[in-house]
CSV table of C-alpha atoms in Angstrom, one decimal:
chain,number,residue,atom,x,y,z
O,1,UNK,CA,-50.3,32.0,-12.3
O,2,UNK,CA,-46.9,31.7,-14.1
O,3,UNK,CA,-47.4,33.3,-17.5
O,4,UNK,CA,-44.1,32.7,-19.2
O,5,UNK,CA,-42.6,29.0,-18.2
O,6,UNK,CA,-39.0,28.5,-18.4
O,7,UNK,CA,-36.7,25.7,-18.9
O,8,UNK,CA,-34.5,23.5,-17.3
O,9,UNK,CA,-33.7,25.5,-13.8
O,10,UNK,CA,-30.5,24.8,-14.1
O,11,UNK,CA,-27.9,23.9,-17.2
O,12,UNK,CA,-24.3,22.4,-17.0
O,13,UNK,CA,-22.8,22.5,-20.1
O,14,UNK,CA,-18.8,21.7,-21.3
O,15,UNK,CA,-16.9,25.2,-22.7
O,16,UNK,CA,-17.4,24.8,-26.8
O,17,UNK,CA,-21.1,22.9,-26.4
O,18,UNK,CA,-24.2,24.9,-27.0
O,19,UNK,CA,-26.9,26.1,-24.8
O,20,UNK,CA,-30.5,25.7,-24.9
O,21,UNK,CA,-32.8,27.4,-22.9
O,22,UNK,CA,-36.8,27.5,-23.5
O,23,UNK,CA,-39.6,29.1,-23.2
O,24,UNK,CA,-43.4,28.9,-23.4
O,25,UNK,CA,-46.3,31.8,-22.9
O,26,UNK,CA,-49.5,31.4,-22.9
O,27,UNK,CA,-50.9,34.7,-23.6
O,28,UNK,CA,-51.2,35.5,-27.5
O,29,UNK,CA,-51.0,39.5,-26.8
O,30,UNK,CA,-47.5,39.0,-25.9
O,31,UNK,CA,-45.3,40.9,-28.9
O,32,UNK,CA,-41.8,41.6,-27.5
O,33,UNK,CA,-39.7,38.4,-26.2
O,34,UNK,CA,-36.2,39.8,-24.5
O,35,UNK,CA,-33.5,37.6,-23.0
O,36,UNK,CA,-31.8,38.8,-20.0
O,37,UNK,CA,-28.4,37.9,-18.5
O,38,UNK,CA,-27.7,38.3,-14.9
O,39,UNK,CA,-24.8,37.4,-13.2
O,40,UNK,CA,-23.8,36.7,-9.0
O,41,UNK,CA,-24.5,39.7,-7.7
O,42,UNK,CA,-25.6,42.0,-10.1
O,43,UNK,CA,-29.0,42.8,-12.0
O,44,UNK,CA,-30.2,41.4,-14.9
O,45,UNK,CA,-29.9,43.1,-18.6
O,46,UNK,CA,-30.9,43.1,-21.4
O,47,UNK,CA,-28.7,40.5,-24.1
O,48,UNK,CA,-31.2,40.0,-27.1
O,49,UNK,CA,-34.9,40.6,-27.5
O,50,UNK,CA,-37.4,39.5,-30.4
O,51,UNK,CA,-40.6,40.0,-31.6
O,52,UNK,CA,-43.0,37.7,-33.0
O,53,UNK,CA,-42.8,39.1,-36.9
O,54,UNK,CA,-39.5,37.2,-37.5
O,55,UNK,CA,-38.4,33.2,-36.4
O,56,UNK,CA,-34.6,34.3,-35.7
O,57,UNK,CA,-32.7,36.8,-33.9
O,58,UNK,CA,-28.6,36.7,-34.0
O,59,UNK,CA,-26.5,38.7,-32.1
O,60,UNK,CA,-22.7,36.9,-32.1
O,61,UNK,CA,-22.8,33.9,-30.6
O,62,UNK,CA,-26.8,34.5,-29.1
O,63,UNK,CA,-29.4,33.1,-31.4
O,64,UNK,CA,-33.6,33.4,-30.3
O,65,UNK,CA,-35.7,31.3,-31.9
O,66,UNK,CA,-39.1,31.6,-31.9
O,67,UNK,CA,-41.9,29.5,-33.1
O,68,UNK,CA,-45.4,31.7,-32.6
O,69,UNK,CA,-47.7,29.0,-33.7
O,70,UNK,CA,-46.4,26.6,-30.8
O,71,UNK,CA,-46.3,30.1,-28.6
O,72,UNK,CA,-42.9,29.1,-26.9
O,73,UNK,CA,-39.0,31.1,-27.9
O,74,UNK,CA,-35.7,29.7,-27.0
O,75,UNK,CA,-32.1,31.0,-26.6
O,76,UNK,CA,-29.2,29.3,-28.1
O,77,UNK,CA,-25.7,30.1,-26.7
O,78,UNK,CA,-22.9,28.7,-29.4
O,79,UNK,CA,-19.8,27.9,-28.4
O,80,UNK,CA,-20.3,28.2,-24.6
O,81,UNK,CA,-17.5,29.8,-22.7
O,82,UNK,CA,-17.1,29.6,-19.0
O,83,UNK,CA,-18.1,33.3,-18.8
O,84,UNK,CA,-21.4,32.9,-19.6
O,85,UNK,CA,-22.0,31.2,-16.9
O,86,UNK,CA,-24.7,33.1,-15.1
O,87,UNK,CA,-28.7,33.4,-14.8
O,88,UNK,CA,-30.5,33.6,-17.9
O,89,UNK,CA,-34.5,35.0,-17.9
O,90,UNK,CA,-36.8,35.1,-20.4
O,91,UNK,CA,-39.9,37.8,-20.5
O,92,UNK,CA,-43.0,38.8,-22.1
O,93,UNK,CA,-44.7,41.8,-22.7
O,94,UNK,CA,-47.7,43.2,-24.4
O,95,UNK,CA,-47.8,45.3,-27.0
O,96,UNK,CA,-48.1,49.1,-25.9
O,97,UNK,CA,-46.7,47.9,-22.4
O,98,UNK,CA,-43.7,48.3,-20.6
O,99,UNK,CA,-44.4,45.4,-18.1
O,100,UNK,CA,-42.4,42.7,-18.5
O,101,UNK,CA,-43.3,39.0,-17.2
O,102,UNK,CA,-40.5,37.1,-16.3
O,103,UNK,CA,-39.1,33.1,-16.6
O,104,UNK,CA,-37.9,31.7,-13.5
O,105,UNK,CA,-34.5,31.9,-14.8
O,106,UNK,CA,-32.6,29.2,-16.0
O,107,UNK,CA,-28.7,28.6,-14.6
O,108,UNK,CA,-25.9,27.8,-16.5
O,109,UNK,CA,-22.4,26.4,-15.6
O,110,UNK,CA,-20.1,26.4,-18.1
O,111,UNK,CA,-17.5,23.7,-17.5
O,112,UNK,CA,-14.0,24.9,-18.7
G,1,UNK,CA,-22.3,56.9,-18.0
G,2,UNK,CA,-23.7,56.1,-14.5
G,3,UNK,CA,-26.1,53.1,-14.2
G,4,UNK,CA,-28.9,52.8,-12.0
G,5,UNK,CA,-28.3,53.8,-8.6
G,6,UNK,CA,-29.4,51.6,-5.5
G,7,UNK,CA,-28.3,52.5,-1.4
G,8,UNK,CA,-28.0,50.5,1.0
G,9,UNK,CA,-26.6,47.3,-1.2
G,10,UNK,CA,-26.9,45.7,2.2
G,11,UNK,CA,-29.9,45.6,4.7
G,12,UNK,CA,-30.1,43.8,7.8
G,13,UNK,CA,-32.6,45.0,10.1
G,14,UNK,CA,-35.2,43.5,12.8
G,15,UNK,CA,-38.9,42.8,12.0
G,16,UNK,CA,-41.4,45.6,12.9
G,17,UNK,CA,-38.4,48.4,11.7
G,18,UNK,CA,-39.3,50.6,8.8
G,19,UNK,CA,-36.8,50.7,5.7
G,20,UNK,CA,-36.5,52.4,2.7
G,21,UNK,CA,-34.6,51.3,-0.3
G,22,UNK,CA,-33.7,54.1,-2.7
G,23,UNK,CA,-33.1,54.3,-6.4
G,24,UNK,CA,-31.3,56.9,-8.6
G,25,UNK,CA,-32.7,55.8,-12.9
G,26,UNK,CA,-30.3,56.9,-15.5
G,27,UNK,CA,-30.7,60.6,-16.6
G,28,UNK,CA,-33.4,60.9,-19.2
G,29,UNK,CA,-35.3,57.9,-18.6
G,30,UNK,CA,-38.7,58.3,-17.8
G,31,UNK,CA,-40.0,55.0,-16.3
G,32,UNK,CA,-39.4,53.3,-13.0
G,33,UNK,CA,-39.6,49.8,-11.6
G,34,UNK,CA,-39.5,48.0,-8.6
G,35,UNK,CA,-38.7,44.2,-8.9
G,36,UNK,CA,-38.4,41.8,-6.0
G,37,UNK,CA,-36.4,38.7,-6.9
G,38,UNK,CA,-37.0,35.6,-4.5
G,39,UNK,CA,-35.9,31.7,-5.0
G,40,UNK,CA,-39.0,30.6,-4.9
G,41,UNK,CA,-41.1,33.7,-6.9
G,42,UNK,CA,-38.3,34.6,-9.0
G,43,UNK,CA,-38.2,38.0,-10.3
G,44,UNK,CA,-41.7,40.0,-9.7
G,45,UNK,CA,-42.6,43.5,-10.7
G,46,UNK,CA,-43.8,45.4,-7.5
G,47,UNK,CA,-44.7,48.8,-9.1
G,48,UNK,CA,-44.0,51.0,-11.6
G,49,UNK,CA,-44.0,54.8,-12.6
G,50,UNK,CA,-43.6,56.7,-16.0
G,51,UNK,CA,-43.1,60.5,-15.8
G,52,UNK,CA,-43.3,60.5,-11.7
G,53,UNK,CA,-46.9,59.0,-11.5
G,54,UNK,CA,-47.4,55.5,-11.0
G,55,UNK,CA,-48.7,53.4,-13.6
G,56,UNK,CA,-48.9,49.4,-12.0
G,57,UNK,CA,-49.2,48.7,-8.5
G,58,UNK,CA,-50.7,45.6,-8.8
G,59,UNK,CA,-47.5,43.8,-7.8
G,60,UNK,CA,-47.3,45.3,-4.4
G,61,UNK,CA,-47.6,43.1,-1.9
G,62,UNK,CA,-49.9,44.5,1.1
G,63,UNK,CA,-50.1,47.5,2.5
G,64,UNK,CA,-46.7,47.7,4.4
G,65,UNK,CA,-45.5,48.3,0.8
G,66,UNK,CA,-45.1,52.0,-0.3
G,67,UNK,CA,-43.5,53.4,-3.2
G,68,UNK,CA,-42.9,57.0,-4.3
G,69,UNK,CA,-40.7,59.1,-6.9
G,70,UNK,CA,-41.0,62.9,-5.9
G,71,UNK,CA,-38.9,63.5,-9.2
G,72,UNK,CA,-37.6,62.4,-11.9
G,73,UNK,CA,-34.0,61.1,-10.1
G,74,UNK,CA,-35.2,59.2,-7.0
G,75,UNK,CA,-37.4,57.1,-5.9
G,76,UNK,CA,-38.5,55.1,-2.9
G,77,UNK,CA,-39.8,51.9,-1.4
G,78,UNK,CA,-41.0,51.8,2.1
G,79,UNK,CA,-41.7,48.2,3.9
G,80,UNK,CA,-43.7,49.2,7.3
G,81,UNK,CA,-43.6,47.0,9.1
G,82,UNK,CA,-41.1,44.7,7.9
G,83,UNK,CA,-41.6,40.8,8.6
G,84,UNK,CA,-39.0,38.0,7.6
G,85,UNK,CA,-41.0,37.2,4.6
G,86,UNK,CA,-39.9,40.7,3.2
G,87,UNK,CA,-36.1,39.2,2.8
G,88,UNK,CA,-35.2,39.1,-0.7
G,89,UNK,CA,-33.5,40.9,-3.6
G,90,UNK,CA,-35.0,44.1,-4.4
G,91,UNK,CA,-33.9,45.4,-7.9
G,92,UNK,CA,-34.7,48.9,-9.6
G,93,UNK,CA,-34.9,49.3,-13.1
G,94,UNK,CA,-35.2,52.3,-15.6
G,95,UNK,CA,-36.2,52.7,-19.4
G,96,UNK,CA,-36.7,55.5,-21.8
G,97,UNK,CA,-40.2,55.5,-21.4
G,98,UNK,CA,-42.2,53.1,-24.0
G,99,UNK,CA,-42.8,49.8,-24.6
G,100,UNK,CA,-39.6,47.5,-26.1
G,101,UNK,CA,-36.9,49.4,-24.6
G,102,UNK,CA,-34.4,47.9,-22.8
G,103,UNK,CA,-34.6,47.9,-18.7
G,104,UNK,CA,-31.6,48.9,-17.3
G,105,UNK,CA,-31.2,47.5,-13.6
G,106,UNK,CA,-29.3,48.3,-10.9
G,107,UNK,CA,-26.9,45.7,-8.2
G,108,UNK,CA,-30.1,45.4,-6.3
G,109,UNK,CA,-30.4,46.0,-2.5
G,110,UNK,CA,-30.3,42.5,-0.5
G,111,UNK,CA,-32.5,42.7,2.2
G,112,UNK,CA,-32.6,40.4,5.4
G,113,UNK,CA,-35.0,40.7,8.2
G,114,UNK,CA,-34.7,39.0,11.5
């Protein structure tokens, strides 16, 4: 049972372009919505998280959006640069919880 | 600051052996988590403990899977016995302790099993 779908699996993109990743959930008790970033051989953290009381999160060139009436969130990457190339997951949790429930990941290749 | 500690970064090892992963959180945090990240299943929580005591297990596998934090700098995850299917990613992660904090992971231990 995949709670929180994710996509495309993978995302080629030219340096400058913008990136759109997407999610959907299922499960209305979800309240926190982070993105993570993780690159070869490292873990994933944490690069911008939302919750459901506002439609748009910016941090630099990282936008969320999030639409809680259709139940899915997105992450917007302006001006792609070849360094963001990496695996980008979504996650859900529920409110009170620390357990997150994660995307399949989505990767991106940013063409220089 | 140090990160989140993982040892070995590198496991190869033949099926039936026992192995243990280890974890060091960041100082301070109180909760603990054991992910598994695979292709196919992506990245799934195994288990995970807040002050020491463990609050999810419902990830874990089977039996061969064990997990345990004696304090509140290390923890453990046994796999006995081990079997191919076991080869994966494992990641450990640490937070402050309540719900909306960041996870902070560490490089993961990549585990192969013949």
């Amino acid at each position: 049972q995949q709670q929180v779908k994710q996509s495309p699996q993978s995302l080629i993109v030219q340096k400058g372009g913008i990136s759109i990743i997407n999610c959907a959930y299922e499960n209305t008790a979800f309240d926190y919505f982070p993105w993570y970033q993780q690159f070869p051989g490292k873990g994933p953290a944490l690069l911008i998280a939302i919750r459901p009381d506002v439609s748009e999160k910016k941090e630099g060139r990282f936008t969320i959006s999030f639409n809680k009436s259709a139940k899915q969130f997105s992450l917007h990457i302006m001006d792609s640069q070849p360094g963001d190339s990496a695996t980008y997951f979504c996650a859900a949790s529920k409110g009170g919880s620390e357990k997150l429930v994660f995307g399949k990941g989505t990767k991106l290749t940013v063409n220089p | 600051d140090a990160g989140v500690i993982q040892s070995p970064r590198h496991e190869v090892t033949e099926m039936g052996q026992e192995v243990t992963l280890r974890c060091k959180p960041i100082s301070g945090h109180n909760s603990l988590f054991w992910y598994r990240q695979t292709m196919m299943r992506g990245l799934e929580l195994l288990i995970y403990f807040n002050n020491n005591v463990p609050i999810d297990d419902s990830g874990m596998p089977e039996d061969r899977f064990s997990a345990k934090m004696p304090n509140a700098s290390f923890s453990t995850l046994k796999i006995q016995p081990s079997e191919p299917r076991d080869s994966a990613v494992y990641f450990c992660a640490s937070s402050l302790g309540y719900s909306n904090q960041p996870q902070h992971f560490g490089d993961g231990t990549r585990l192969s099993i013949l």
